[in-house]
XYZ file of C-alpha atoms in Angstrom:
578
model
C -127.381 -110.564 205.376
C -125.178 -111.181 201.970
C -127.481 -109.849 199.487
C -128.084 -106.503 201.579
C -124.145 -106.254 201.621
C -123.822 -106.406 197.565
C -126.116 -103.379 197.697
C -124.618 -101.673 200.536
C -121.037 -102.114 200.651
C -120.476 -99.915 203.810
C -121.720 -102.643 205.902
C -118.936 -104.829 204.697
C -115.597 -102.495 205.219
C -117.197 -100.475 208.054
C -116.794 -103.715 210.425
C -112.996 -103.620 209.981
C -112.733 -99.473 210.755
C -110.451 -98.555 213.402
C -108.800 -95.598 214.630
C -105.700 -95.705 212.114
C -107.740 -96.197 209.250
C -109.644 -93.222 210.350
C -106.574 -91.107 210.684
C -105.517 -91.892 207.012
C -108.990 -91.388 205.890
C -109.163 -87.975 207.231
C -105.764 -86.882 206.236
C -106.529 -88.229 202.820
C -110.025 -86.294 203.199
C -107.777 -82.759 204.162
C -105.750 -82.707 201.034
C -108.617 -83.775 198.506
C -110.607 -81.000 200.096
C -108.198 -78.252 199.181
C -107.846 -79.271 196.009
C -111.488 -79.656 195.239
C -112.554 -76.114 196.454
C -110.975 -74.554 193.375
C -111.891 -77.274 191.261
C -115.438 -77.435 192.250
C -116.119 -73.928 191.508
C -114.238 -74.069 188.115
C -116.418 -77.018 186.807
C -119.743 -75.424 187.707
C -118.441 -72.422 185.629
C -117.501 -74.632 182.978
C -121.105 -76.361 183.199
C -122.710 -72.682 182.956
C -124.066 -73.251 186.127
C -123.079 -70.760 189.474
C -120.053 -71.649 191.059
C -121.889 -72.985 194.169
C -123.464 -75.402 192.331
C -119.949 -77.152 191.907
C -119.644 -77.242 195.880
C -122.892 -78.572 196.220
C -122.488 -81.155 193.700
C -119.463 -82.478 195.628
C -121.368 -82.859 198.848
C -124.191 -85.199 198.966
C -122.883 -87.046 196.144
C -119.429 -88.122 198.006
C -121.760 -89.515 200.763
C -124.067 -91.402 198.752
C -121.173 -93.041 197.047
C -119.102 -93.921 200.392
C -122.402 -95.957 201.093
C -123.016 -97.504 197.828
C -119.566 -97.512 195.953
C -117.298 -100.146 196.148
C -114.235 -98.517 195.617
C -111.852 -97.612 198.473
C -110.231 -94.533 196.805
C -112.562 -93.156 194.024
C -113.562 -89.523 194.282
C -116.510 -88.719 193.223
C -117.753 -85.204 191.997
C -117.640 -82.562 189.120
C -115.123 -83.504 186.202
C -114.084 -81.323 183.632
C -115.917 -83.760 180.668
C -118.988 -84.120 181.936
C -118.924 -80.701 183.084
C -118.531 -79.979 179.345
C -121.384 -82.289 178.111
C -123.363 -80.748 180.652
C -123.422 -77.563 179.237
C -123.908 -78.691 175.604
C -126.736 -80.528 176.511
C -128.586 -78.196 178.894
C -127.484 -75.286 176.595
C -129.587 -76.980 173.782
C -132.506 -76.356 176.071
C -132.248 -73.492 178.152
C -130.429 -70.369 177.780
C -127.340 -69.898 180.367
C -127.996 -68.001 183.348
C -131.620 -68.634 183.675
C -133.884 -70.725 186.227
C -134.650 -73.014 183.500
C -130.968 -73.801 182.472
C -130.758 -74.845 186.388
C -133.799 -76.892 186.510
C -132.503 -78.798 183.377
C -128.993 -79.368 185.144
C -131.050 -81.077 187.893
C -133.166 -83.031 185.216
C -129.873 -83.931 183.248
C -128.458 -85.490 187.005
C -131.677 -87.117 187.858
C -131.902 -88.779 184.642
C -128.395 -89.840 184.666
C -128.668 -91.294 187.695
C -131.890 -93.304 187.075
C -130.179 -94.641 184.238
C -126.937 -95.735 185.963
C -128.814 -97.479 188.835
C -131.189 -99.487 186.507
C -127.720 -100.740 184.604
C -126.521 -101.594 187.682
C -129.599 -103.522 189.111
C -130.332 -105.406 186.120
C -126.214 -105.791 185.785
C -125.831 -104.491 182.455
C -122.264 -102.863 183.088
C -120.899 -104.733 179.743
C -122.733 -102.026 177.751
C -119.850 -99.957 178.332
C -117.390 -102.259 176.653
C -118.702 -100.995 173.526
C -117.155 -97.960 173.831
C -113.340 -99.286 172.961
C -110.244 -97.671 174.694
C -109.004 -95.898 171.647
C -112.405 -94.098 170.760
C -112.220 -92.806 174.547
C -108.869 -91.845 174.409
C -109.874 -89.783 171.446
C -112.581 -88.374 172.884
C -111.382 -87.124 175.851
C -108.329 -85.840 174.093
C -110.567 -83.726 171.987
C -112.673 -82.516 174.893
C -109.998 -81.338 176.631
C -108.702 -79.093 173.478
C -112.175 -77.885 173.642
C -112.187 -77.109 177.188
C -109.278 -75.597 177.154
C -109.908 -73.425 173.867
C -113.413 -72.637 175.828
C -111.802 -71.151 178.815
C -109.595 -68.752 176.837
C -112.341 -65.898 176.715
C -112.099 -66.143 180.726
C -107.958 -65.252 180.260
C -108.857 -62.640 177.700
C -111.596 -61.150 179.585
C -113.852 -61.288 176.304
C -117.110 -62.531 175.678
C -117.452 -65.560 173.277
C -119.311 -68.433 172.582
C -119.439 -71.665 170.370
C -119.705 -75.487 171.182
C -117.202 -76.458 168.592
C -113.510 -75.552 167.803
C -114.172 -73.721 164.823
C -116.937 -71.434 166.539
C -114.847 -70.971 169.680
C -111.568 -69.679 167.409
C -113.942 -67.414 165.337
C -116.000 -65.767 168.172
C -112.428 -65.368 170.158
C -110.432 -63.796 167.156
C -113.770 -61.207 166.468
C -113.350 -60.059 169.782
C -109.770 -59.620 170.223
C -109.892 -55.853 170.050
C -111.978 -56.033 173.325
C -109.397 -57.683 175.430
C -108.738 -56.779 179.031
C -105.275 -56.426 179.683
C -105.204 -56.772 183.405
C -107.302 -59.952 183.596
C -104.820 -61.616 180.629
C -101.979 -60.767 183.145
C -103.701 -62.212 185.741
C -104.960 -65.566 183.903
C -101.502 -66.185 181.876
C -99.897 -65.379 185.466
C -102.217 -67.928 186.851
C -101.629 -70.460 184.357
C -97.821 -70.374 184.255
C -97.743 -70.445 188.322
C -100.071 -73.456 188.169
C -98.237 -75.296 185.727
C -95.224 -74.561 187.405
C -96.720 -75.798 190.467
C -97.538 -78.955 189.040
C -93.873 -79.838 187.561
C -91.589 -78.087 189.355
C -93.004 -77.025 193.219
C -92.330 -80.655 194.929
C -88.900 -81.168 193.329
C -87.708 -77.742 194.736
C -89.038 -78.515 198.035
C -87.588 -81.978 198.211
C -84.428 -80.155 196.920
C -84.389 -77.984 200.021
C -84.990 -80.875 202.286
C -88.663 -80.773 202.843
C -89.948 -84.317 203.534
C -92.140 -86.021 200.875
C -95.379 -85.675 202.374
C -95.586 -81.772 203.664
C -94.099 -81.269 200.298
C -96.701 -83.168 198.266
C -99.429 -81.386 200.371
C -97.863 -78.230 199.568
C -97.808 -79.008 195.603
C -101.765 -80.118 195.965
C -102.621 -76.892 197.856
C -101.012 -74.928 194.453
C -104.379 -73.817 192.931
C -105.814 -72.638 196.583
C -102.537 -70.499 196.927
C -103.276 -68.823 193.249
C -106.862 -68.530 194.348
C -106.113 -66.630 197.571
C -103.482 -64.460 195.851
C -105.154 -63.451 193.133
C -108.733 -62.923 194.869
C -106.633 -60.485 197.641
C -105.095 -58.420 194.613
C -108.598 -58.115 193.030
C -110.178 -56.601 196.103
C -106.774 -54.668 197.434
C -106.159 -53.017 194.022
C -110.207 -52.462 193.123
C -109.715 -54.748 189.727
C -113.380 -55.455 189.279
C -113.957 -51.928 188.781
C -111.598 -51.797 186.129
C -113.149 -54.675 184.256
C -112.105 -57.662 185.885
C -114.698 -60.691 185.644
C -115.414 -61.933 189.547
C -117.034 -64.898 190.691
C -119.120 -62.510 192.645
C -121.518 -63.312 195.325
C -121.951 -66.937 196.205
C -124.731 -68.019 198.562
C -123.728 -69.148 202.253
C -124.813 -72.062 203.399
C -126.117 -75.883 203.406
C -126.831 -77.278 199.647
C -130.535 -76.443 199.199
C -133.066 -79.174 198.653
C -134.194 -79.021 194.949
C -136.541 -80.865 192.497
C -135.294 -81.675 189.087
C -138.026 -80.855 186.415
C -140.489 -83.772 185.477
C -141.905 -82.225 182.426
C -141.989 -84.890 179.533
C -140.800 -82.645 176.699
C -137.642 -81.318 178.982
C -136.812 -85.093 179.918
C -137.061 -86.519 176.273
C -134.914 -83.621 175.127
C -132.217 -84.494 177.678
C -132.693 -88.320 177.552
C -129.920 -89.117 174.870
C -127.464 -86.570 176.490
C -128.069 -88.350 179.881
C -127.327 -91.784 178.627
C -124.115 -90.283 177.031
C -122.803 -88.526 180.062
C -123.547 -91.758 181.958
C -121.630 -94.247 179.680
C -118.736 -91.609 179.309
C -118.804 -91.211 183.038
C -119.067 -94.769 183.986
C -116.038 -95.934 181.625
C -113.935 -93.087 183.082
C -114.833 -94.003 186.696
C -114.677 -97.763 186.493
C -111.130 -97.422 184.619
C -109.821 -95.344 187.375
C -111.373 -97.514 190.124
C -110.111 -100.580 188.777
C -106.750 -99.427 188.181
C -106.145 -97.994 192.041
C -108.002 -101.295 193.381
C -105.590 -103.611 191.430
C -102.303 -101.474 193.342
C -103.761 -102.420 196.708
C -105.000 -106.405 195.415
C -108.875 -105.133 195.894
C -111.825 -105.538 193.950
C -114.429 -103.019 192.526
C -117.687 -104.450 191.241
C -118.793 -102.595 188.066
C -122.520 -103.251 188.980
C -122.580 -102.138 191.992
C -120.403 -99.400 190.817
C -123.057 -98.357 188.558
C -125.406 -98.274 191.645
C -123.286 -96.029 193.570
C -122.443 -93.653 190.597
C -126.632 -93.371 190.134
C -127.100 -92.748 193.736
C -124.534 -89.932 193.715
C -126.093 -88.295 190.739
C -129.864 -88.481 191.991
C -128.527 -86.820 195.329
C -126.839 -84.098 193.097
C -130.446 -83.845 191.210
C -131.986 -82.981 194.910
C -128.967 -80.827 196.364
C -128.440 -77.857 193.967
C -125.805 -79.844 191.649
C -125.149 -81.336 188.327
C -124.203 -84.911 186.569
C -121.160 -86.382 188.407
C -118.633 -89.100 188.197
C -115.385 -90.508 189.465
C -112.232 -87.657 188.533
C -108.948 -89.140 187.554
C -106.779 -86.281 189.258
C -108.514 -86.247 192.324
C -109.175 -90.219 192.844
C -105.165 -90.488 192.329
C -104.646 -87.868 195.205
C -106.833 -89.477 197.269
C -105.242 -92.871 196.686
C -101.729 -91.478 197.105
C -102.961 -89.478 200.378
C -103.540 -93.078 201.712
C -107.604 -93.426 201.548
C -108.741 -96.787 202.923
C -112.084 -96.600 202.787
C -115.127 -94.843 201.225
C -115.046 -92.855 204.737
C -112.144 -90.551 203.035
C -115.072 -89.606 200.656
C -117.532 -88.469 203.275
C -114.787 -86.267 205.275
C -114.299 -84.685 202.242
C -117.991 -83.913 201.963
C -118.178 -82.560 205.407
C -114.940 -80.566 204.538
C -116.836 -78.951 201.706
C -119.771 -78.474 203.720
C -117.586 -76.279 205.801
C -116.757 -74.799 202.915
C -120.147 -74.025 201.752
C -121.342 -72.355 205.519
C -118.186 -70.444 206.064
C -115.841 -70.258 203.259
C -117.910 -68.889 200.122
C -118.060 -64.949 201.557
C -114.236 -65.379 200.497
C -114.121 -65.925 196.988
C -116.572 -62.795 195.594
C -113.436 -61.184 194.298
C -112.126 -64.541 192.979
C -111.376 -63.651 189.321
C -112.743 -66.182 186.715
C -109.551 -66.191 184.960
C -108.250 -68.053 187.945
C -110.782 -70.373 187.848
C -110.242 -70.698 183.856
C -106.297 -71.256 184.315
C -107.344 -74.195 186.967
C -109.207 -75.908 184.243
C -106.946 -75.320 181.886
C -103.954 -76.856 183.858
C -106.188 -79.499 184.918
C -107.530 -80.616 181.531
C -104.502 -80.211 178.996
C -102.968 -83.394 181.101
C -105.851 -85.325 179.395
C -104.607 -84.426 175.724
C -103.104 -87.208 174.192
C -102.441 -86.646 171.056
C -100.026 -89.653 170.678
C -102.800 -92.063 170.491
C -103.009 -91.304 166.968
C -99.291 -92.495 166.357
C -100.022 -95.580 168.552
C -102.884 -96.857 166.677
C -101.657 -95.718 163.259
C -98.670 -98.128 164.064
C -100.499 -100.675 165.515
C -104.114 -100.949 163.672
C -105.385 -98.573 161.268
C -108.925 -99.457 161.888
C -108.707 -98.230 165.325
C -106.855 -95.111 164.197
C -109.303 -94.424 161.905
C -111.705 -94.846 164.926
C -109.644 -92.402 167.156
C -109.272 -90.009 164.347
C -113.043 -89.552 163.169
C -113.776 -89.181 166.799
C -111.567 -86.359 167.914
C -112.399 -84.549 164.403
C -116.227 -84.875 164.899
C -115.763 -83.673 168.494
C -113.598 -80.558 167.481
C -115.624 -79.856 164.514
C -118.941 -80.468 165.300
C -119.046 -80.425 169.266
C -118.838 -83.024 171.935
C -122.324 -84.632 171.698
C -121.940 -85.691 167.948
C -118.384 -86.694 169.350
C -119.340 -89.106 171.730
C -122.135 -90.367 169.443
C -120.020 -91.249 166.950
C -117.569 -92.769 169.178
C -120.050 -95.174 170.410
C -121.343 -95.979 167.065
C -117.719 -96.325 165.863
C -116.798 -98.789 168.527
C -119.825 -100.897 167.431
C -119.531 -100.564 163.502
C -115.630 -101.545 164.452
C -116.517 -104.422 166.355
C -119.101 -105.638 163.667
C -116.345 -105.092 160.801
C -113.472 -106.840 162.710
C -115.850 -109.787 163.443
C -118.118 -109.580 160.117
C -114.197 -111.390 158.433
C -113.319 -113.849 160.892
C -109.507 -115.290 160.980
C -110.012 -118.592 159.490
C -106.897 -120.574 159.102
C -106.060 -124.036 156.930
C -104.090 -126.045 159.165
C -101.498 -129.324 159.546
C -100.344 -131.445 161.868
C -96.821 -130.334 163.143
C -94.701 -133.539 162.634
C -94.046 -135.437 165.888
C -96.998 -134.160 167.635
C -100.829 -133.871 167.800
C -100.734 -130.081 167.077
C -102.124 -128.358 164.068
C -100.709 -124.954 162.839
C -101.055 -122.298 160.422
C -99.613 -123.934 157.122
C -98.703 -120.366 156.141
C -96.854 -119.866 159.473
C -95.298 -123.284 159.995
C -93.383 -126.149 158.422
C -96.533 -128.756 158.785
C -97.769 -131.896 157.239
C -101.120 -131.627 155.032
C -103.126 -134.290 153.097
C -104.311 -133.433 149.128
C -107.639 -134.731 149.973
C -108.286 -133.158 153.195
C -108.953 -129.647 153.927
C -108.976 -128.542 157.354
C -109.835 -124.690 158.375
C -109.532 -123.706 161.807
C -112.516 -121.082 162.788
C -110.833 -118.502 165.227
C -114.383 -116.307 165.845
C -117.851 -117.363 167.107
C -119.960 -117.468 164.239
C -123.436 -115.129 163.983
C -125.497 -113.309 161.911
C -123.012 -110.769 160.664
C -120.056 -113.356 159.242
C -122.014 -116.207 158.996
C -121.977 -116.412 154.749
C -118.419 -115.527 155.156
C -116.974 -118.931 155.934
C -120.031 -120.264 153.488
C -118.126 -118.072 150.555
C -114.912 -119.314 152.064
C -115.464 -122.866 151.710
C -117.378 -122.195 148.195
C -114.060 -120.945 147.022
C -111.815 -123.324 148.267
C -113.966 -126.377 147.481
C -114.503 -126.416 143.663
C -115.615 -129.151 140.928
C -113.083 -131.182 140.071
C -110.334 -130.391 142.928
C -109.092 -133.379 144.903
C -110.753 -132.487 148.294
C -112.762 -135.008 149.742
C -113.108 -134.252 153.224
C -113.546 -130.666 154.740
C -112.814 -130.685 158.731
C -114.023 -127.060 160.245
C -111.876 -126.912 163.663
C -113.960 -125.273 166.286
C -112.259 -125.129 169.260
C -111.910 -121.143 168.901
C -115.768 -121.045 168.566
C -117.733 -119.973 171.419
C -121.053 -119.460 169.742
C -122.993 -120.358 166.907
C -126.249 -118.316 166.249
C -128.820 -119.561 164.089
C -128.054 -117.302 161.180
C -124.817 -119.274 161.343
C -126.242 -122.561 161.509
C -128.469 -121.928 158.309
C -124.913 -121.009 156.614
C -123.635 -124.203 158.168
C -126.820 -126.301 156.435
C -126.100 -124.776 153.548
C -122.463 -125.709 153.126
C -123.440 -129.153 154.441
C -125.867 -129.469 151.701
C -123.605 -128.139 148.783
C -120.567 -130.069 149.710
C -122.759 -133.101 149.906
C -123.654 -132.452 146.463
C -120.281 -132.415 145.463
C -119.349 -136.017 146.906
C -117.384 -134.143 149.728
C -117.734 -134.642 153.396
C -118.274 -131.988 155.841
C -116.838 -132.949 159.712
C -116.233 -131.180 162.750
C -113.417 -131.451 165.334
C -113.086 -129.990 168.976
C -116.464 -128.317 169.470
C -117.181 -126.828 172.640
C -119.801 -128.270 175.038
C -122.389 -125.499 175.095
C -121.767 -125.234 171.082
C -122.664 -128.847 170.746
C -125.334 -128.838 173.347
C -127.062 -125.779 170.931
C -126.452 -128.035 168.032
C -128.136 -131.089 169.494
C -131.143 -128.557 169.215
C -131.334 -128.802 165.683
C -131.553 -131.039 162.758
C -128.018 -130.099 161.675
C -125.925 -133.139 163.360
C -128.453 -135.467 162.381
C -128.190 -134.058 158.572
C -124.403 -133.885 158.921
C -122.687 -135.135 155.677
C -119.871 -136.779 157.917
C -118.644 -137.003 161.811
C -118.212 -134.901 164.854
C -114.562 -135.378 166.004
C -113.256 -135.142 169.517
C -110.045 -133.936 168.800
C -108.742 -132.810 165.055
C -105.970 -135.452 165.618
C -108.891 -137.833 165.233
C -110.468 -136.329 162.417
C -106.540 -136.386 160.977
C -105.997 -140.230 161.450
C -109.527 -141.001 159.908
C -109.442 -138.691 157.051
C -106.128 -137.456 156.170
C -104.957 -141.188 154.671
C -101.568 -140.310 156.329
C -99.000 -142.220 153.907
C -100.184 -139.182 151.179
C -99.405 -136.466 153.741
C -96.823 -134.015 152.561
C -95.252 -131.317 153.932
C -96.463 -127.389 153.607
C -93.934 -124.451 154.130
C -94.508 -120.835 153.969
């Protein structure tokens, strides 16, 4: 039964479900549904799909996540970055507006879902850690700029294309003579209104005496107000006949049963983008889920989250959607509105199902400029150029990774940007660990503690060299320690014994073992003893499986103080000061 609950968390939280929880979940669902309707339509257009695909992608996936997911507040559905990645990936294999494009989007969701489920089943969620936070922040910032720029064509009412910033801007400037001024007025007005709603409406309502909860609800409903007003204006004034682009006819009814394409050529072309989308989506989703769970002292299980998100994407593939993940903005709204269980997501899905069946005819005259304004306002909150200043002051290597990710994403495109982000994250880790911090240490007077001789007033002995290795040793950094000791211990020097303090070493792989053997042989030929101290149990167990300890030109000491007592010749010790 416990194993079943691991894969079906609904069996756990549903046991404590009561009327109060139901009430809280229902209120949260109403608020999120109001917010999600215009967002779903807008993100579908961003992905290059019909607007109804956004609603379809927000129904079955949410229900499936509520069954398999572990976060009590995560709201799953279309998000801006994943929509942009979808457009970039699918646009390379099919032409937008064709049936092949929709099939490719379904197939992308299917591949992403299967990949996520496999990661979860085999408990490989740790792979997402290869994307460093600064690189993710840089990628999301660049994506926000790209997304906002891509929507300017709808604000201006012109035809433009491109998947990189230079191409987008070049296309926009090349069509400025075709600007539809009515569309521009609608787009600018909607954008200004939505920015004001986000920043200024709630404080205004609170100043006039409205309680916090209804004021918050009205603020969240701001995009709906923009949709209603602009739709009525286009309909009443016949603006569609004057060149204002509208959503047009949206199918009315339940999400259809769809089948992704299983053509090997298509799946092969979409495999790498699907993996990238899965990793980016999971990192964004798990970050939000863990942050919100911590506020209520709850836990989310990353491997089960992979299964939940995977099931949601597979559901999207068979119900006319496209890749989805947990969204930051809607999840925070869901949490703040009082959602207590994933059932709030299921109720949201029911609200969207109602909208799909009964409300779609009313968005026929919805101007695309309004949806573009909704996207621009949402994604600009993702843009955080301050990450450049922060990383510059803290770590030049991290700054280089962030800057490279931003530049490549903007200049080349999102797929190259995210691929470079993954590569840079891995290379950054390899670079940092290839030159491990190795400190020469001495005894702090009057204690059994050993500290860096360059930072503390400590005792050292001329015949003893103690090096504290502050990193696990493996193939990337194995030669570094070997070269360091060779430079430090030269012919004719006073050093008679070298102690490697392994208190921070958690792993020694075979390449590092060979380097330790080489160090041992070289020091033995020089008449210098090689010793180890404070070796951790698992590392010692691994070393015992080799001949290294039998051939060691010295001893293994339980503590560094024992090594000091045995080898330093304490009466000859002297102070080393920075």
